[in-house]
PDB file of C-alpha atoms and ligand atoms in Angstrom:
ATOM      1  CA  ILE R  19      14.320 -10.436  95.319  1.00 52.00           C
ATOM      2  CA  PHE R  20      13.491 -14.105  95.856  1.00 57.00           C
ATOM      3  CA  ASP R  21      10.033 -14.556  97.245  1.00 52.00           C
ATOM      4  CA  SER R  22      10.373 -17.431  99.615  1.00 52.00           C
ATOM      5  CA  GLY R  23       6.830 -17.333 100.778  1.00 52.00           C
ATOM      6  CA  GLN R  24       3.592 -18.135  98.968  1.00 57.00           C
ATOM      7  CA  SER R  25       3.018 -15.492  96.197  1.00 58.00           C
ATOM      8  CA  LYS R  26      -0.427 -14.000  96.813  1.00 63.00           C
ATOM      9  CA  SER R  27      -0.980 -12.723  93.294  1.00 89.00           C
ATOM     10  CA  ILE R  28      -3.556 -14.737  91.542  1.00 96.00           C
ATOM     11  CA  THR R  29      -4.573 -15.270  87.924  1.00 98.00           C
ATOM     12  CA  LEU R  30      -7.806 -16.181  86.241  1.00 98.00           C
ATOM     13  CA  ASP R  31      -6.792 -19.779  86.459  1.00 98.00           C
ATOM     14  CA  ASP R  32      -7.048 -19.691  90.253  1.00 98.00           C
ATOM     15  CA  ILE R  33     -10.742 -18.851  90.101  1.00 99.00           C
ATOM     16  CA  PHE R  34     -13.620 -21.289  89.891  1.00 99.00           C
ATOM     17  CA  ILE R  35     -16.430 -19.457  88.269  1.00 99.00           C
ATOM     18  CA  SER R  36     -19.954 -21.032  88.505  1.00 98.00           C
ATOM     19  CA  VAL R  37     -23.077 -20.014  86.889  1.00 98.00           C
ATOM     20  CA  LYS R  38     -26.443 -21.206  88.075  1.00 97.00           C
ATOM     21  CA  THR R  39     -28.776 -21.859  85.123  1.00 97.00           C
ATOM     22  CA  THR R  40     -31.791 -23.971  84.257  1.00 96.00           C
ATOM     23  CA  LYS R  41     -33.427 -25.618  81.229  1.00 96.00           C
ATOM     24  CA  PHE R  42     -35.973 -22.686  81.201  1.00 96.00           C
ATOM     25  CA  TYR R  43     -33.311 -20.274  80.202  1.00 98.00           C
ATOM     26  CA  GLN R  44     -31.068 -22.464  78.034  1.00 98.00           C
ATOM     27  CA  TYR R  45     -32.144 -20.738  74.841  1.00 98.00           C
ATOM     28  CA  SER R  46     -32.684 -17.252  76.165  1.00 98.00           C
ATOM     29  CA  ARG R  47     -29.990 -16.369  78.903  1.00 98.00           C
ATOM     30  CA  LEU R  48     -27.387 -18.946  78.241  1.00 98.00           C
ATOM     31  CA  PRO R  49     -26.532 -18.165  74.625  1.00 98.00           C
ATOM     32  CA  ILE R  50     -25.762 -14.488  75.534  1.00 98.00           C
ATOM     33  CA  ILE R  51     -23.261 -15.573  78.106  1.00 99.00           C
ATOM     34  CA  LEU R  52     -21.680 -18.174  75.702  1.00 98.00           C
ATOM     35  CA  LYS R  53     -21.288 -15.527  73.046  1.00 98.00           C
ATOM     36  CA  THR R  54     -19.762 -12.774  75.368  1.00 98.00           C
ATOM     37  CA  TRP R  55     -17.902 -13.103  78.695  1.00 99.00           C
ATOM     38  CA  PHE R  56     -17.614 -16.951  78.694  1.00 99.00           C
ATOM     39  CA  GLN R  57     -15.245 -16.653  75.759  1.00 98.00           C
ATOM     40  CA  LEU R  58     -12.738 -14.835  77.982  1.00 98.00           C
ATOM     41  CA  ALA R  59     -12.859 -17.559  80.715  1.00 98.00           C
ATOM     42  CA  LYS R  60     -13.720 -20.788  78.907  1.00 98.00           C
ATOM     43  CA  GLU R  61     -11.534 -22.978  81.012  1.00 98.00           C
ATOM     44  CA  GLN R  62     -12.538 -21.425  84.297  1.00 98.00           C
ATOM     45  CA  THR R  63     -16.335 -21.220  83.986  1.00 99.00           C
ATOM     46  CA  TRP R  64     -18.786 -24.051  84.765  1.00 98.00           C
ATOM     47  CA  PHE R  65     -22.540 -23.982  84.235  1.00 98.00           C
ATOM     48  CA  PHE R  66     -24.867 -25.765  86.721  1.00 98.00           C
ATOM     49  CA  THR R  67     -28.086 -26.738  85.162  1.00 97.00           C
ATOM     50  CA  ASP R  68     -30.826 -29.241  85.343  1.00 95.00           C
ATOM     51  CA  THR R  69     -30.883 -30.677  81.854  1.00 96.00           C
ATOM     52  CA  ASP R  70     -28.717 -32.329  79.198  1.00 97.00           C
ATOM     53  CA  ASN R  71     -27.998 -30.436  75.996  1.00 98.00           C
ATOM     54  CA  PRO R  72     -25.313 -31.906  73.743  1.00 98.00           C
ATOM     55  CA  ARG R  73     -25.087 -28.688  71.805  1.00 98.00           C
ATOM     56  CA  HIS R  74     -24.237 -26.649  74.869  1.00 98.00           C
ATOM     57  CA  GLN R  75     -21.987 -29.402  76.115  1.00 98.00           C
ATOM     58  CA  ASN R  76     -20.092 -29.108  72.919  1.00 98.00           C
ATOM     59  CA  GLN R  77     -19.974 -25.265  72.892  1.00 98.00           C
ATOM     60  CA  THR R  78     -18.600 -25.233  76.392  1.00 98.00           C
ATOM     61  CA  ASN R  79     -16.025 -28.136  75.962  1.00 98.00           C
ATOM     62  CA  GLY R  80     -17.982 -30.135  78.445  1.00 98.00           C
ATOM     63  CA  HIS R  81     -18.445 -27.410  81.084  1.00 98.00           C
ATOM     64  CA  MET R  82     -22.160 -28.025  81.514  1.00 98.00           C
ATOM     65  CA  VAL R  83     -22.965 -29.829  84.744  1.00 98.00           C
ATOM     66  CA  ASN R  84     -26.281 -31.521  85.027  1.00 98.00           C
ATOM     67  CA  THR R  85     -26.880 -31.241  88.783  1.00 96.00           C
ATOM     68  CA  LYS R  86     -29.940 -33.563  88.553  1.00 95.00           C
ATOM     69  CA  CYS R  87     -31.527 -31.017  90.834  1.00 94.00           C
ATOM     70  CA  SER R  88     -35.219 -30.707  90.077  1.00 86.00           C
ATOM     71  CA  ALA R  89     -36.160 -27.661  88.058  1.00 75.00           C
ATOM     72  CA  SER R  90     -38.807 -26.514  90.570  1.00 75.00           C
ATOM     73  CA  HIS R  91     -39.050 -23.540  92.796  1.00 72.00           C
ATOM     74  CA  GLN R  92     -39.078 -25.491  96.027  1.00 74.00           C
ATOM     75  CA  LEU R  93     -36.372 -24.288  98.433  1.00 73.00           C
ATOM     76  CA  LYS R  94     -34.466 -27.603  98.642  1.00 72.00           C
ATOM     77  CA  HIS R  95     -34.310 -27.597  94.878  1.00 78.00           C
ATOM     78  CA  LEU R  96     -33.030 -24.107  94.611  1.00 76.00           C
ATOM     79  CA  CYS R  97     -30.417 -24.853  97.204  1.00 94.00           C
ATOM     80  CA  CYS R  98     -29.460 -28.048  95.432  1.00 96.00           C
ATOM     81  CA  LYS R  99     -27.541 -26.259  92.715  1.00 96.00           C
ATOM     82  CA  MET R 100     -25.423 -24.077  95.143  1.00 97.00           C
ATOM     83  CA  SER R 101     -24.647 -27.293  96.962  1.00 97.00           C
ATOM     84  CA  VAL R 102     -23.347 -28.999  93.820  1.00 97.00           C
ATOM     85  CA  GLU R 103     -21.483 -25.808  92.841  1.00 98.00           C
ATOM     86  CA  TYR R 104     -19.716 -25.680  96.161  1.00 98.00           C
ATOM     87  CA  ASP R 105     -18.819 -29.433  96.054  1.00 97.00           C
ATOM     88  CA  HIS R 106     -17.338 -29.002  92.528  1.00 98.00           C
ATOM     89  CA  PHE R 107     -15.285 -26.001  93.735  1.00 98.00           C
ATOM     90  CA  LEU R 108     -13.805 -28.071  96.531  1.00 98.00           C
ATOM     91  CA  GLU R 109     -12.991 -30.786  93.913  1.00 98.00           C
ATOM     92  CA  SER R 110     -11.367 -28.257  91.616  1.00 98.00           C
ATOM     93  CA  GLY R 111      -8.631 -27.163  93.996  1.00 98.00           C
ATOM     94  CA  LYS R 112      -8.860 -23.573  92.933  1.00 98.00           C
ATOM     95  CA  LYS R 113      -8.192 -20.589  95.170  1.00 98.00           C
ATOM     96  CA  TRP R 114     -11.426 -18.742  94.768  1.00 98.00           C
ATOM     97  CA  PHE R 115     -15.156 -19.786  94.228  1.00 98.00           C
ATOM     98  CA  CYS R 116     -17.186 -17.181  92.440  1.00 99.00           C
ATOM     99  CA  HIS R 117     -20.884 -17.841  91.924  1.00 98.00           C
ATOM    100  CA  PHE R 118     -23.037 -15.915  89.442  1.00 98.00           C
ATOM    101  CA  ASP R 119     -26.567 -16.163  88.051  1.00 98.00           C
ATOM    102  CA  ASP R 120     -27.291 -16.609  84.324  1.00 98.00           C
ATOM    103  CA  ASP R 121     -28.485 -12.955  84.155  1.00 98.00           C
ATOM    104  CA  ASN R 122     -25.078 -11.677  85.165  1.00 99.00           C
ATOM    105  CA  TYR R 123     -22.413 -10.282  82.813  1.00 99.00           C
ATOM    106  CA  VAL R 124     -19.024 -10.978  84.414  1.00 99.00           C
ATOM    107  CA  ASN R 125     -16.227  -8.468  83.648  1.00 99.00           C
ATOM    108  CA  ILE R 126     -13.447 -11.065  83.726  1.00 99.00           C
ATOM    109  CA  PRO R 127     -10.300  -8.836  83.951  1.00 98.00           C
ATOM    110  CA  ARG R 128     -11.845  -6.845  86.653  1.00 98.00           C
ATOM    111  CA  LEU R 129     -12.880  -9.904  88.692  1.00 98.00           C
ATOM    112  CA  VAL R 130      -9.293 -11.079  88.599  1.00 98.00           C
ATOM    113  CA  ALA R 131      -7.917  -7.681  89.513  1.00 98.00           C
ATOM    114  CA  VAL R 132     -10.228  -7.217  92.505  1.00 98.00           C
ATOM    115  CA  LEU R 133      -9.600 -10.733  93.871  1.00 98.00           C
ATOM    116  CA  GLN R 134      -5.860  -9.942  93.744  1.00 98.00           C
ATOM    117  CA  LYS R 135      -6.459  -7.491  96.504  1.00 98.00           C
ATOM    118  CA  TYR R 136      -7.528 -10.365  98.905  1.00 98.00           C
ATOM    119  CA  ASN R 137      -5.480 -13.354 100.215  1.00 98.00           C
ATOM    120  CA  HIS R 138      -7.195 -16.660  99.442  1.00 98.00           C
ATOM    121  CA  GLN R 139      -5.337 -18.213 102.401  1.00 97.00           C
ATOM    122  CA  GLU R 140      -7.458 -15.875 104.585  1.00 98.00           C
ATOM    123  CA  ASP R 141     -11.186 -16.181 105.215  1.00 98.00           C
ATOM    124  CA  TRP R 142     -13.121 -13.970 102.664  1.00 98.00           C
ATOM    125  CA  TYR R 143     -16.822 -13.789 101.989  1.00 98.00           C
ATOM    126  CA  LEU R 144     -17.191 -11.154  99.320  1.00 98.00           C
ATOM    127  CA  GLY R 145     -20.477  -9.928  97.922  1.00 98.00           C
ATOM    128  CA  LYS R 146     -23.173  -7.293  97.857  1.00 98.00           C
ATOM    129  CA  THR R 147     -26.196  -7.120 100.182  1.00 96.00           C
ATOM    130  CA  SER R 148     -29.627  -7.040  98.606  1.00 87.00           C
ATOM    131  CA  VAL R 149     -31.131  -4.722 101.104  1.00 81.00           C
ATOM    132  CA  ASN R 150     -29.755  -2.373 103.607  1.00 79.00           C
ATOM    133  CA  LYS R 151     -30.834  -4.398 106.557  1.00 88.00           C
ATOM    134  CA  PRO R 152     -29.695  -7.747 107.840  1.00 92.00           C
ATOM    135  CA  VAL R 153     -31.880 -10.924 108.148  1.00 94.00           C
ATOM    136  CA  ASP R 154     -33.549 -11.374 111.545  1.00 94.00           C
ATOM    137  CA  MET R 155     -34.205 -14.905 112.724  1.00 92.00           C
ATOM    138  CA  PHE R 156     -37.016 -15.287 115.258  1.00 92.00           C
ATOM    139  CA  LYS R 157     -37.724 -18.096 117.647  1.00 91.00           C
ATOM    140  CA  LYS R 158     -40.975 -19.977 116.985  1.00 87.00           C
ATOM    141  CA  PRO R 159     -43.620 -19.626 118.313  1.00 90.00           C
ATOM    142  CA  THR R 160     -42.715 -16.745 120.730  1.00 93.00           C
ATOM    143  CA  ASN R 161     -41.199 -14.494 117.978  1.00 92.00           C
ATOM    144  CA  GLU R 162     -38.291 -13.675 120.195  1.00 94.00           C
ATOM    145  CA  LEU R 163     -35.357 -12.247 118.104  1.00 94.00           C
ATOM    146  CA  LEU R 164     -32.692 -14.955 118.009  1.00 92.00           C
ATOM    147  CA  TYR R 165     -29.960 -13.454 116.001  1.00 91.00           C
ATOM    148  CA  THR R 166     -29.231 -11.305 112.945  1.00 95.00           C
ATOM    149  CA  PHE R 167     -26.910 -11.766 110.003  1.00 97.00           C
ATOM    150  CA  TRP R 168     -25.974 -10.192 106.617  1.00 97.00           C
ATOM    151  CA  PHE R 169     -25.940 -12.084 103.331  1.00 98.00           C
ATOM    152  CA  ALA R 170     -24.626 -11.530  99.805  1.00 98.00           C
ATOM    153  CA  THR R 171     -27.224 -11.739  97.167  1.00 98.00           C
ATOM    154  CA  GLY R 172     -26.580 -14.439  94.644  1.00 97.00           C
ATOM    155  CA  GLY R 173     -27.858 -12.319  91.801  1.00 98.00           C
ATOM    156  CA  ALA R 174     -24.825  -9.972  92.115  1.00 98.00           C
ATOM    157  CA  GLY R 175     -22.178 -12.556  92.496  1.00 98.00           C
ATOM    158  CA  ILE R 176     -20.577 -14.013  95.535  1.00 98.00           C
ATOM    159  CA  CYS R 177     -16.938 -15.054  96.044  1.00 99.00           C
ATOM    160  CA  LEU R 178     -15.454 -17.190  98.780  1.00 98.00           C
ATOM    161  CA  SER R 179     -11.784 -17.847  99.397  1.00 98.00           C
ATOM    162  CA  ARG R 180     -10.627 -21.428  99.531  1.00 98.00           C
ATOM    163  CA  SER R 181      -9.668 -21.007 103.189  1.00 98.00           C
ATOM    164  CA  LEU R 182     -13.177 -20.087 104.092  1.00 98.00           C
ATOM    165  CA  ALA R 183     -14.708 -22.730 101.819  1.00 98.00           C
ATOM    166  CA  LEU R 184     -12.536 -25.395 103.464  1.00 98.00           C
ATOM    167  CA  LYS R 185     -13.641 -24.291 106.962  1.00 98.00           C
ATOM    168  CA  MET R 186     -17.353 -24.814 105.801  1.00 97.00           C
ATOM    169  CA  LEU R 187     -16.619 -28.317 104.682  1.00 97.00           C
ATOM    170  CA  PRO R 188     -17.773 -30.210 107.769  1.00 96.00           C
ATOM    171  CA  ILE R 189     -21.129 -28.441 107.847  1.00 95.00           C
ATOM    172  CA  ALA R 190     -21.846 -27.852 104.151  1.00 96.00           C
ATOM    173  CA  SER R 191     -20.173 -30.369 101.865  1.00 95.00           C
ATOM    174  CA  GLY R 192     -21.627 -33.485 100.272  1.00 93.00           C
ATOM    175  CA  GLY R 193     -25.155 -32.212 100.197  1.00 91.00           C
ATOM    176  CA  ARG R 194     -25.255 -31.036 103.801  1.00 95.00           C
ATOM    177  CA  PHE R 195     -25.822 -27.476 102.517  1.00 96.00           C
ATOM    178  CA  ILE R 196     -29.328 -28.559 101.258  1.00 95.00           C
ATOM    179  CA  SER R 197     -30.180 -29.737 104.765  1.00 94.00           C
ATOM    180  CA  ILE R 198     -29.292 -26.433 106.325  1.00 95.00           C
ATOM    181  CA  CYS R 199     -31.437 -24.603 103.697  1.00 94.00           C
ATOM    182  CA  GLU R 200     -34.413 -26.824 104.572  1.00 92.00           C
ATOM    183  CA  SER R 201     -33.922 -26.383 108.346  1.00 92.00           C
ATOM    184  CA  ILE R 202     -33.744 -22.599 108.282  1.00 92.00           C
ATOM    185  CA  ARG R 203     -36.181 -22.293 105.320  1.00 91.00           C
ATOM    186  CA  PHE R 204     -34.184 -19.706 103.399  1.00 92.00           C
ATOM    187  CA  PRO R 205     -32.843 -19.633  99.763  1.00 93.00           C
ATOM    188  CA  ASP R 206     -29.234 -20.574  98.932  1.00 96.00           C
ATOM    189  CA  ASP R 207     -27.717 -17.189  99.234  1.00 97.00           C
ATOM    190  CA  VAL R 208     -29.331 -16.418 102.589  1.00 96.00           C
ATOM    191  CA  THR R 209     -28.254 -19.815 103.766  1.00 97.00           C
ATOM    192  CA  LEU R 210     -24.620 -19.032 102.824  1.00 98.00           C
ATOM    193  CA  GLY R 211     -24.824 -15.857 104.870  1.00 98.00           C
ATOM    194  CA  TYR R 212     -26.290 -17.878 107.815  1.00 97.00           C
ATOM    195  CA  ILE R 213     -23.465 -20.427 107.719  1.00 98.00           C
ATOM    196  CA  ILE R 214     -20.716 -17.883 107.258  1.00 98.00           C
ATOM    197  CA  GLU R 215     -21.875 -14.922 109.321  1.00 98.00           C
ATOM    198  CA  HIS R 216     -23.828 -16.789 111.965  1.00 97.00           C
ATOM    199  CA  LEU R 217     -22.352 -20.222 112.338  1.00 97.00           C
ATOM    200  CA  MET R 218     -18.711 -19.403 111.340  1.00 97.00           C
ATOM    201  CA  GLU R 219     -18.692 -15.746 112.624  1.00 97.00           C
ATOM    202  CA  LYS R 220     -16.962 -14.349 109.677  1.00 98.00           C
ATOM    203  CA  ASN R 221     -18.302 -11.067 108.269  1.00 98.00           C
ATOM    204  CA  LEU R 222     -19.326 -10.322 104.783  1.00 98.00           C
ATOM    205  CA  THR R 223     -17.071  -7.821 102.927  1.00 98.00           C
ATOM    206  CA  ARG R 224     -19.048  -5.666 100.585  1.00 98.00           C
ATOM    207  CA  LEU R 225     -17.800  -5.341  96.967  1.00 98.00           C
ATOM    208  CA  PRO R 226     -19.472  -2.267  95.397  1.00 98.00           C
ATOM    209  CA  GLU R 227     -18.370  -3.503  92.003  1.00 98.00           C
ATOM    210  CA  LEU R 228     -20.952  -6.255  92.000  1.00 98.00           C
ATOM    211  CA  HIS R 229     -24.485  -5.488  90.638  1.00 98.00           C
ATOM    212  CA  SER R 230     -27.794  -7.315  90.641  1.00 98.00           C
ATOM    213  CA  HIS R 231     -30.981  -6.301  88.968  1.00 97.00           C
ATOM    214  CA  LEU R 232     -32.368  -5.228  92.321  1.00 96.00           C
ATOM    215  CA  GLU R 233     -30.485  -2.060  91.512  1.00 97.00           C
ATOM    216  CA  GLN R 234     -31.516   0.353  88.781  1.00 97.00           C
ATOM    217  CA  MET R 235     -29.088  -0.638  86.091  1.00 98.00           C
ATOM    218  CA  LYS R 236     -29.422   2.604  84.128  1.00 98.00           C
ATOM    219  CA  LEU R 237     -27.849   4.538  87.022  1.00 98.00           C
ATOM    220  CA  LEU R 238     -24.431   2.896  86.376  1.00 98.00           C
ATOM    221  CA  ASN R 239     -22.247   5.399  84.535  1.00 98.00           C
ATOM    222  CA  PRO R 240     -20.652   4.069  81.396  1.00 98.00           C
ATOM    223  CA  GLU R 241     -17.352   5.718  82.361  1.00 98.00           C
ATOM    224  CA  THR R 242     -17.179   3.373  85.237  1.00 98.00           C
ATOM    225  CA  PHE R 243     -18.182   0.111  83.391  1.00 98.00           C
ATOM    226  CA  ARG R 244     -14.567  -1.064  83.271  1.00 98.00           C
ATOM    227  CA  ASP R 245     -14.328  -0.885  87.002  1.00 98.00           C
ATOM    228  CA  GLN R 246     -17.320  -3.075  87.671  1.00 98.00           C
ATOM    229  CA  ILE R 247     -17.217  -6.752  88.192  1.00 99.00           C
ATOM    230  CA  SER R 248     -20.799  -7.775  87.440  1.00 99.00           C
ATOM    231  CA  PHE R 249     -23.912  -6.432  85.666  1.00 99.00           C
ATOM    232  CA  SER R 250     -27.440  -7.777  85.364  1.00 98.00           C
ATOM    233  CA  TYR R 251     -30.764  -7.259  83.652  1.00 98.00           C
ATOM    234  CA  SER R 252     -34.418  -8.028  84.234  1.00 98.00           C
ATOM    235  CA  LYS R 253     -37.707  -7.595  82.416  1.00 96.00           C
ATOM    236  CA  THR R 254     -40.482  -6.117  84.607  1.00 92.00           C
ATOM    237  CA  ALA R 255     -43.964  -5.057  84.050  1.00 93.00           C
ATOM    238  CA  LYS R 256     -42.553  -1.566  83.586  1.00 91.00           C
ATOM    239  CA  GLY R 257     -40.130  -2.673  81.023  1.00 95.00           C
ATOM    240  CA  TRP R 258     -36.511  -3.691  80.905  1.00 97.00           C
ATOM    241  CA  ASN R 259     -34.158  -2.782  83.755  1.00 98.00           C
ATOM    242  CA  VAL R 260     -30.889  -2.607  81.863  1.00 98.00           C
ATOM    243  CA  ILE R 261     -27.632  -0.631  81.691  1.00 98.00           C
ATOM    244  CA  ASN R 262     -27.418   2.380  79.499  1.00 98.00           C
ATOM    245  CA  VAL R 263     -24.822   1.523  77.063  1.00 98.00           C
ATOM    246  CA  PRO R 264     -24.426   2.614  73.299  1.00 98.00           C
ATOM    247  CA  GLY R 265     -24.277  -0.169  70.699  1.00 98.00           C
ATOM    248  CA  PHE R 266     -26.652  -2.594  69.112  1.00 98.00           C
ATOM    249  CA  ASN R 267     -30.329  -1.725  68.849  1.00 98.00           C
ATOM    250  CA  HIS R 268     -32.661  -2.725  71.629  1.00 98.00           C
ATOM    251  CA  ARG R 269     -34.561  -5.204  69.621  1.00 98.00           C
ATOM    252  CA  TYR R 270     -31.509  -7.223  68.718  1.00 98.00           C
ATOM    253  CA  ASP R 271     -29.839  -6.752  72.175  1.00 98.00           C
ATOM    254  CA  PRO R 272     -32.574  -6.165  74.694  1.00 98.00           C
ATOM    255  CA  THR R 273     -30.317  -7.217  77.661  1.00 98.00           C
ATOM    256  CA  ARG R 274     -27.548  -4.813  76.415  1.00 98.00           C
ATOM    257  CA  PHE R 275     -24.914  -7.547  77.234  1.00 99.00           C
ATOM    258  CA  LEU R 276     -23.719  -7.754  73.625  1.00 98.00           C
ATOM    259  CA  SER R 277     -23.381  -4.059  73.507  1.00 98.00           C
ATOM    260  CA  LEU R 278     -21.540  -4.003  76.873  1.00 98.00           C
ATOM    261  CA  HIS R 279     -19.251  -6.693  75.607  1.00 98.00           C
ATOM    262  CA  CYS R 280     -18.234  -4.517  72.636  1.00 98.00           C
ATOM    263  CA  PHE R 281     -17.980  -1.514  74.792  1.00 98.00           C
ATOM    264  CA  LEU R 282     -15.426  -3.328  77.008  1.00 98.00           C
ATOM    265  CA  PHE R 283     -13.787  -5.334  74.237  1.00 98.00           C
ATOM    266  CA  PRO R 284     -14.265  -3.425  71.003  1.00 98.00           C
ATOM    267  CA  HIS R 285     -12.055  -5.789  68.970  1.00 97.00           C
ATOM    268  CA  PHE R 286     -14.171  -8.832  69.751  1.00 98.00           C
ATOM    269  CA  LYS R 287     -15.204 -10.859  66.640  1.00 96.00           C
ATOM    270  CA  PHE R 288     -18.953  -9.868  66.532  1.00 98.00           C
ATOM    271  CA  CYS R 289     -18.302  -6.102  67.274  1.00 98.00           C
ATOM    272  CA  PRO R 290     -18.709  -3.488  64.622  1.00 95.00           C
ATOM    273  CA  ARG R 291     -15.531  -1.865  63.278  1.00 86.00           C
TER     274      ARG R 291
HETATM  275  N1  UDP E 326     -33.088 -20.637  88.399  1.00 96.84           N
HETATM  276  C1  UDP E 326     -32.991 -22.037  88.614  1.00 96.84           C
HETATM  277  N2  UDP E 326     -34.110 -22.766  88.589  1.00 96.84           N
HETATM  278  C2  UDP E 326     -35.342 -22.208  88.458  1.00 96.84           C
HETATM  279  C3  UDP E 326     -35.406 -20.843  88.293  1.00 96.84           C
HETATM  280  C4  UDP E 326     -34.271 -20.084  88.311  1.00 96.84           C
HETATM  281  O1  UDP E 326     -31.882 -22.597  88.664  1.00 96.84           O
HETATM  282  O2  UDP E 326     -36.328 -22.949  88.392  1.00 96.84           O
HETATM  283  C5  UDP E 326     -31.863 -19.872  88.508  1.00 96.84           C
HETATM  284  C6  UDP E 326     -31.737 -18.895  87.217  1.00 96.84           C
HETATM  285  O3  UDP E 326     -31.118 -19.547  86.134  1.00 96.84           O
HETATM  286  C7  UDP E 326     -30.919 -17.816  87.822  1.00 96.84           C
HETATM  287  C8  UDP E 326     -31.299 -17.783  89.279  1.00 96.84           C
HETATM  288  O4  UDP E 326     -31.915 -19.000  89.631  1.00 96.84           O
HETATM  289  O5  UDP E 326     -29.520 -18.104  87.646  1.00 96.84           O
HETATM  290  C9  UDP E 326     -32.304 -16.631  89.579  1.00 96.84           C
HETATM  291  O6  UDP E 326     -33.403 -16.772  88.694  1.00 96.84           O
HETATM  292  P1  UDP E 326     -34.208 -15.487  88.182  1.00 96.84           P
HETATM  293  O7  UDP E 326     -33.143 -14.508  87.572  1.00 96.84           O
HETATM  294  O8  UDP E 326     -35.258 -16.116  87.255  1.00 96.84           O
HETATM  295  O9  UDP E 326     -34.877 -15.016  89.487  1.00 96.84           O
HETATM  296  P2  UDP E 326     -34.680 -13.713  90.401  1.00 96.84           P
HETATM  297  O10 UDP E 326     -34.474 -14.372  91.736  1.00 96.84           O
HETATM  298  O11 UDP E 326     -33.443 -13.036  89.916  1.00 96.84           O
HETATM  299  O12 UDP E 326     -35.909 -12.869  90.287  1.00 96.84           O
HETATM  300 MN1   MN E 327     -32.344 -12.714  88.255  1.00 96.84          MN
END
């Protein structure tokens, strides 16, 4: 009856949720998150951006972090935010680090339920691969294949257990992550894969419940929405890549995230009765 050991069951409060965003999306993508899933994880979610906005600082109760990372597309700048996210997670003392992009909808209850299946005291790298083949690293200039590794795509969501994150500390903390990005010349999510799979020799565990807009969103069955952890959207030359969910009209809710939120939580304040 008495559990003398550490209880493995976690709650939302054990998760550090970080969202990468930028001033370019502060009036388009950010408001949708603030209106929907952020309301279910206000204390646990932090935004990593490159600007100061008192209104958003107020709306999030101070959860906007100005990383001072440059808002440019240079590799070292893109890796800069992940580096700051990781350092903030270490500082937070939480059991899980989950990173998302600002075009993700996070189904909070499902995120908690899935993480409960894993032990944060073990090493876990949870995510979804972007393509069905691993990254090949070649030796320059001979092009000899050096090694191969998998990585979880940042646009679907990535979770690391504290145990794993702590083991990365000597090589990745305090901005060292940025140096690794620059040395291998890959984006932040690929660099995470390089550090974890190649340097630390821990394998990625695939979570099928994570979704990036590399997938066709309309192929997700609404009957399974409740089981999914993340969703995404994108606007392409061919139109919107969005989930097929009933709800608000497409002009008012082009990303479908407001409709998805009401589909999952019909009693929410802005949802029709
Ligand atoms: N992003 C950023 N700085 C930029 C451009 C994008 O921090 O200059 C972030 C953006 O907020 C998002 C992620 O990087 O969280 C991916 O950006 P986006 O969805 O525009 O590009 P994708 O790689 O998905 O095509
Ligand atoms: Mn995106």
